[in-house]
CSV table of C-alpha atoms in Angstrom, one decimal:
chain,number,residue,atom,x,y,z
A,21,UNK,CA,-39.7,-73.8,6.1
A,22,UNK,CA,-39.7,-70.6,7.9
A,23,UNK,CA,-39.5,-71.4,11.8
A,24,UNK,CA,-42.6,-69.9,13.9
A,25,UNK,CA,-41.7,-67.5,17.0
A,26,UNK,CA,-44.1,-66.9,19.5
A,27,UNK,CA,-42.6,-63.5,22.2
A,28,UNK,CA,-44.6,-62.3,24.7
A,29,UNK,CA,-44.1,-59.0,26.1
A,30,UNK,CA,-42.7,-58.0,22.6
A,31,UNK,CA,-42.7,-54.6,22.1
A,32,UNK,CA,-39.9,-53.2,24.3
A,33,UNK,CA,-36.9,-54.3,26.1
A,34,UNK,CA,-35.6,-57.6,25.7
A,35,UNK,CA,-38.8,-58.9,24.3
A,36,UNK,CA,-38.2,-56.7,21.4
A,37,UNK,CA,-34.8,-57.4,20.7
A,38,UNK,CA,-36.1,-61.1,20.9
A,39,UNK,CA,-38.3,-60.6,18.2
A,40,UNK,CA,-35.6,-58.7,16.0
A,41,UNK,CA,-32.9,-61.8,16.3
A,42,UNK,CA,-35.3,-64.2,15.1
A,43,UNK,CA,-36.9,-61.8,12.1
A,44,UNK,CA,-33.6,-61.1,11.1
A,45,UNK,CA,-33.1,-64.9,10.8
A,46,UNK,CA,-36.4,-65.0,8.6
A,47,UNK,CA,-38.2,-66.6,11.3
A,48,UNK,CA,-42.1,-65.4,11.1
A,49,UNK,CA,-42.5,-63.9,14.6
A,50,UNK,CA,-45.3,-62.9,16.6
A,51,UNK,CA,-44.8,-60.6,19.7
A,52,UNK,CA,-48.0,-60.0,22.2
A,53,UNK,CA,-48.1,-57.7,24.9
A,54,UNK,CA,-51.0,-56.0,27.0
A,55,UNK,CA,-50.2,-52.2,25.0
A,56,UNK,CA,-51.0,-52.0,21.3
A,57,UNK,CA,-48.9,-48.8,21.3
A,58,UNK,CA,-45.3,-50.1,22.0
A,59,UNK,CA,-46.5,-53.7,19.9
A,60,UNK,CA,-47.5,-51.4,17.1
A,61,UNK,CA,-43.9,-49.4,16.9
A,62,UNK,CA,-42.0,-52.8,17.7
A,63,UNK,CA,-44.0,-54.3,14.9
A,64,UNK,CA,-43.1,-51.6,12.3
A,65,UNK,CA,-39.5,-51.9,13.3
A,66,UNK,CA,-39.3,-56.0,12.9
A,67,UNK,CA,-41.5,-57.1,10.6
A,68,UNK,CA,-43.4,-59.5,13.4
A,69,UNK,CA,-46.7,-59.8,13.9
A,70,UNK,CA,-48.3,-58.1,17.0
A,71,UNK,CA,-51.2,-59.2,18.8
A,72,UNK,CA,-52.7,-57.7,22.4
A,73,UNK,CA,-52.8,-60.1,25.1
A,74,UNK,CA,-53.2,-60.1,28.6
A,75,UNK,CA,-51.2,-63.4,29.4
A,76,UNK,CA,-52.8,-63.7,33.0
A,77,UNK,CA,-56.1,-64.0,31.8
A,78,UNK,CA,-57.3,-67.2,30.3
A,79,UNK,CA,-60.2,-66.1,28.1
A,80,UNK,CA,-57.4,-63.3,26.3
A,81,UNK,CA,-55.0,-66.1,25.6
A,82,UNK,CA,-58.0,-68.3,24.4
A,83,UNK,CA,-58.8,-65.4,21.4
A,84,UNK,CA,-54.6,-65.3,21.2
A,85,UNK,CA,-54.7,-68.5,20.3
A,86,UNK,CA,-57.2,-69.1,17.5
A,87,UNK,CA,-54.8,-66.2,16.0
A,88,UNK,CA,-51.5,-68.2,16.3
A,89,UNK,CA,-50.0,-70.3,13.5
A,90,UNK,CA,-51.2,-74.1,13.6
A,91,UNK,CA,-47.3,-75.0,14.5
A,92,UNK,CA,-44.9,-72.9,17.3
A,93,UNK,CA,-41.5,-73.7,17.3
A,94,UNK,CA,-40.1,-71.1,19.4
A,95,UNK,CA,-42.3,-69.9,22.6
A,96,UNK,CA,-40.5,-67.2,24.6
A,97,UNK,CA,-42.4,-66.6,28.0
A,98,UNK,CA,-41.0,-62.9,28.3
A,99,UNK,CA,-44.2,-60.8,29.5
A,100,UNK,CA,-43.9,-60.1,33.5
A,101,UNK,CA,-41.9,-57.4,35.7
A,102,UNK,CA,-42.1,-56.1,39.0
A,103,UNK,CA,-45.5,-55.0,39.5
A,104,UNK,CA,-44.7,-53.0,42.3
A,105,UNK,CA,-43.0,-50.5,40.2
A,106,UNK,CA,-46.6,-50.3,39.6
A,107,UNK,CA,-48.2,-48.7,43.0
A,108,UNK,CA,-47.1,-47.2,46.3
A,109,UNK,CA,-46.7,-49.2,49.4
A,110,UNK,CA,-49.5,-50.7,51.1
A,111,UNK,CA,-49.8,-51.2,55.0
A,112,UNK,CA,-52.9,-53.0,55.1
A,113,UNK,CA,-52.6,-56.8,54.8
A,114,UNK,CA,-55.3,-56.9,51.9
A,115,UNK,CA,-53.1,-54.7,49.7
A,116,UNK,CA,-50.1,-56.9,50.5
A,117,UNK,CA,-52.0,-60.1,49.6
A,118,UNK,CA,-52.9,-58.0,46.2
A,119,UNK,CA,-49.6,-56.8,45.6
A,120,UNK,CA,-48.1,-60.6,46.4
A,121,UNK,CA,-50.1,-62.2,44.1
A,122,UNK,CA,-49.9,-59.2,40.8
A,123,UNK,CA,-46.3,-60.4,40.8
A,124,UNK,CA,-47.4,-64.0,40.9
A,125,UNK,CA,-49.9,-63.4,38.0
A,126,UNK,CA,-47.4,-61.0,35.6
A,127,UNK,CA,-43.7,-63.7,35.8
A,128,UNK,CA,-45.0,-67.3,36.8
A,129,UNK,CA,-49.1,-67.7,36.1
A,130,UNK,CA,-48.6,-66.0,32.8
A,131,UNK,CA,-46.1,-68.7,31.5
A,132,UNK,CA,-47.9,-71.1,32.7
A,133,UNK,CA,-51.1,-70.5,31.5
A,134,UNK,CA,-49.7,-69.5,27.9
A,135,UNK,CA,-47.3,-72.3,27.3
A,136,UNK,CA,-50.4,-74.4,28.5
A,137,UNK,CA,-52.8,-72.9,25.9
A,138,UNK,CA,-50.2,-73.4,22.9
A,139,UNK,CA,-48.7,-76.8,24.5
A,140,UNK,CA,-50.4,-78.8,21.7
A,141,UNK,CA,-49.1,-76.7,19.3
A,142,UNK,CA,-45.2,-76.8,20.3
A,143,UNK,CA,-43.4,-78.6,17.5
A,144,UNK,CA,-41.1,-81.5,17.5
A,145,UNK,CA,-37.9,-80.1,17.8
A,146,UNK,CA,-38.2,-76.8,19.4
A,147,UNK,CA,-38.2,-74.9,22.8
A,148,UNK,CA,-39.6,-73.0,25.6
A,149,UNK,CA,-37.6,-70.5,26.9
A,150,UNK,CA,-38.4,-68.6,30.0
A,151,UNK,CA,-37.1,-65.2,31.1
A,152,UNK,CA,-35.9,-65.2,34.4
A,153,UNK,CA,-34.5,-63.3,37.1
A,154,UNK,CA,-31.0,-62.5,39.2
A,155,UNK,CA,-33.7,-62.1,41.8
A,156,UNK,CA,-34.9,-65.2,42.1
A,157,UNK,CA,-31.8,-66.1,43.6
A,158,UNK,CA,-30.4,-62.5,45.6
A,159,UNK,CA,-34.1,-61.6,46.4
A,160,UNK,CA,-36.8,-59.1,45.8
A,161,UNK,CA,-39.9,-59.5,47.5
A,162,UNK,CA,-42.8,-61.4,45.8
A,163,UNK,CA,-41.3,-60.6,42.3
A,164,UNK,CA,-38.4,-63.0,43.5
A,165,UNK,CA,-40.4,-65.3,44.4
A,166,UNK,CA,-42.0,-65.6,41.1
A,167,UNK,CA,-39.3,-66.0,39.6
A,168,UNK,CA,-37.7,-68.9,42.0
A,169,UNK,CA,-40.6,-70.3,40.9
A,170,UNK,CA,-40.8,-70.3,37.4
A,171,UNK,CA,-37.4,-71.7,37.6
A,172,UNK,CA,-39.3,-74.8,39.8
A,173,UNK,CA,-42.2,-75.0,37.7
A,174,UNK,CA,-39.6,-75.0,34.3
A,175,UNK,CA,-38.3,-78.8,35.9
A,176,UNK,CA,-41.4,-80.2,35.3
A,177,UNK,CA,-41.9,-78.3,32.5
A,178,UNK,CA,-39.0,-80.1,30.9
A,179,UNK,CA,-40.3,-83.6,31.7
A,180,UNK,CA,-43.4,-82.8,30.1
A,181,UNK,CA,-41.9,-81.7,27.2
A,182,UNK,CA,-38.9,-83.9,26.7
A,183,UNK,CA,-40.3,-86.7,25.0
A,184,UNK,CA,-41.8,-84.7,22.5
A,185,UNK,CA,-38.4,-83.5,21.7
A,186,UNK,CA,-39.2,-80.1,23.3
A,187,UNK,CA,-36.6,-78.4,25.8
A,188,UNK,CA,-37.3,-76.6,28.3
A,189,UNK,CA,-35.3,-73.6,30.1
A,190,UNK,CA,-34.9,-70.4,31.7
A,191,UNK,CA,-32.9,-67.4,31.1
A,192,UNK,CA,-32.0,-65.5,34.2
A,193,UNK,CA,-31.0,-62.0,33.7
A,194,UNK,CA,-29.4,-59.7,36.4
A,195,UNK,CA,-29.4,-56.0,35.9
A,196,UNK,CA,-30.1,-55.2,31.7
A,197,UNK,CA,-30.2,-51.5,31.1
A,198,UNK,CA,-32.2,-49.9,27.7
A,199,UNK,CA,-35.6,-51.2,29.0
A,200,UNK,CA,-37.9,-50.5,31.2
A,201,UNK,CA,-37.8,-52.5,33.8
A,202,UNK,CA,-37.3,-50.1,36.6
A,203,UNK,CA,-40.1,-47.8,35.1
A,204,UNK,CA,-38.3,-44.2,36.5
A,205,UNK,CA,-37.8,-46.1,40.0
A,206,UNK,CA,-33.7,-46.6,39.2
A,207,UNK,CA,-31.8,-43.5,40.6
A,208,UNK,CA,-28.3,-42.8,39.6
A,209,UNK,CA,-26.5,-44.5,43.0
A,210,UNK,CA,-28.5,-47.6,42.7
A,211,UNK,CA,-27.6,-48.5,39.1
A,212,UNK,CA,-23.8,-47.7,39.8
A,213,UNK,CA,-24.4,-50.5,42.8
A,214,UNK,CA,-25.5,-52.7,40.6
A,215,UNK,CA,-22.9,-52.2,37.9
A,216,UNK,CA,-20.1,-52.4,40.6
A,217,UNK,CA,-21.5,-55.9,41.7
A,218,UNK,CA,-21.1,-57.6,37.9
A,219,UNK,CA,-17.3,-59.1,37.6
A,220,UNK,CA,-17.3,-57.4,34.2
A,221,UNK,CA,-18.3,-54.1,35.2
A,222,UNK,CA,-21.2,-53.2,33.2
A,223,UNK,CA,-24.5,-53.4,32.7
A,224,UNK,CA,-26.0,-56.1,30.4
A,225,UNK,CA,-27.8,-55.6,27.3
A,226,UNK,CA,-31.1,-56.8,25.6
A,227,UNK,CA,-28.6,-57.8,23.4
A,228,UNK,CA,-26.5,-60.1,25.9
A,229,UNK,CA,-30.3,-62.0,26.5
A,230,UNK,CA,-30.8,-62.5,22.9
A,231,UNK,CA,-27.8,-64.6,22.8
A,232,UNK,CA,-28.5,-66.9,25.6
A,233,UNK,CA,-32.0,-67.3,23.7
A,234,UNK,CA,-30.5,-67.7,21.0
A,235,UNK,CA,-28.3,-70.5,21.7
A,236,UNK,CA,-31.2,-72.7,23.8
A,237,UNK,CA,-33.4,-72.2,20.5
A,238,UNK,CA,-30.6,-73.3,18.3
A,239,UNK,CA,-29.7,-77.2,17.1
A,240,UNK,CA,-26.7,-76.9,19.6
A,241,UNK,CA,-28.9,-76.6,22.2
A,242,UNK,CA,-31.1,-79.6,22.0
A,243,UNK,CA,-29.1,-81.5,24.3
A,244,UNK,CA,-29.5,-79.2,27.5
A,245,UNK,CA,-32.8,-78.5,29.1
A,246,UNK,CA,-34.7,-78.3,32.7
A,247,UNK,CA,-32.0,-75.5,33.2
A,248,UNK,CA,-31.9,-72.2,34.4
A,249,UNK,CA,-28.5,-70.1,32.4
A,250,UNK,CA,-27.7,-67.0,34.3
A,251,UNK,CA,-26.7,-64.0,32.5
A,252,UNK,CA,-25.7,-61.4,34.8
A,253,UNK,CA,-21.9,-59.9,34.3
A,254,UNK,CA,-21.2,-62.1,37.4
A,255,UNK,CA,-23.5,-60.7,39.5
A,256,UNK,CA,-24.4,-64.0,41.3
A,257,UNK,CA,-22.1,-66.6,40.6
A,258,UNK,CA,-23.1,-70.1,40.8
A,259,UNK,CA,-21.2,-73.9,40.4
């Protein structure tokens, strides 16, 4: 029985090459993602089922989910970024609080608020998998802090989960060129900065994601959850 892949933020980036790996594997796939264009062209180029959705809003994911298949093996919370990529600086304090909490919404409320609408359907056997960030731990404003705490919230997640036989872990990227992350926002000094901080020297791929993902979907995986696995060209090392 083919295995059923839920990827949000599917259509570009690392969501995309998500969704390839696991149609390549014959898994039946279904990306989401707020822009029918991109999910449309992503579709076409994997064979995976596209569906709009606005993850942060609960009445979207309700109509998401009356189109998902009965069982989800595979939930991939990819759908977030830094928002303020988004808009210009704000002085005022009720821009700030709006700013604060758009990050909040797009990398932590959005998994949350998905894997909680399809929790019933999560099969026996399989895995969330959240997409991280290096700047959860080296800092970046509000859109760290989401992602320190969707790390946090992916401990409980675990113990939730575990006795169903579910696992539960993040993937924490540092600096992944081919997507578009940085929107226009990355000049040429700043992405040489953050190539020269890697131990390998280079930038990281969709590609180098997939296979983290890959593993903590995988049978060899279903020993290890409630963890965060950095993937980052030793960017931030850890112990």
């Amino acid at each position: 029985m083919a295995r059923n892949i839920l990827v949000t933020g599917g259509g570009t980036g690392i969501g995309l090459a998500i969704a390839r790996h696991f149609a390549g594997l014959g898994a039946a796939v279904t990306i989401t993602g707020r822009r029918a264009e991109p999910l449309t062209l992503a579709a076409e180029q994997t064979g995976a089922r596209a569906l709009v959705c606005d993850h942060t809003d609960p009445e979207a994911l309700i109509r998401l989910v009356a189109e998902l298949p009965e069982r989800i093996d595979v939930l991939v919370n990819n759908a977030g970024g830094n928002t303020d990529f988004d808009h210009g600086p704000t002085d005022d304090l009720a821009g700030y609080a709006r700013a604060f909490r758009a990050n909040l919404d797009a990398n932590l409320v959005g998994a949350a608020l998905t894997t909680r609408a399809v929790e019933d359907r999560l099969a026996a056997g399989g895995a969330v998998i959240g997409i991280g960030s290096i700047a959860a731990d080296t800092g970046a404003g509000s859109y760290g802090a989401a992602k320190a705490g969707l790390a946090a919230w992916n401990v409980a997640l675990a113990d939730a989960l575990g006795p169903r036989d579910i696992t539960a872990n993040v993937v924490s990227p540092g600096y992944i060129a081919d997507t578009e992350f940085f929107r226009d926002n990355l000049t040429e000094d700043r992405r040489r900065q953050l190539v020269a901080a890697t131990s390998v020297r280079r930038a990281g791929s969709p590609e180098d994601i997939v296979g983290a993902v890959a593993f903590l979907a995988s049978p060899a995986a279903r020993h290890v959850t409630g963890q965060v696995l950095n993937v980052n060209g030793g960017a931030y090392k850890s112990r």
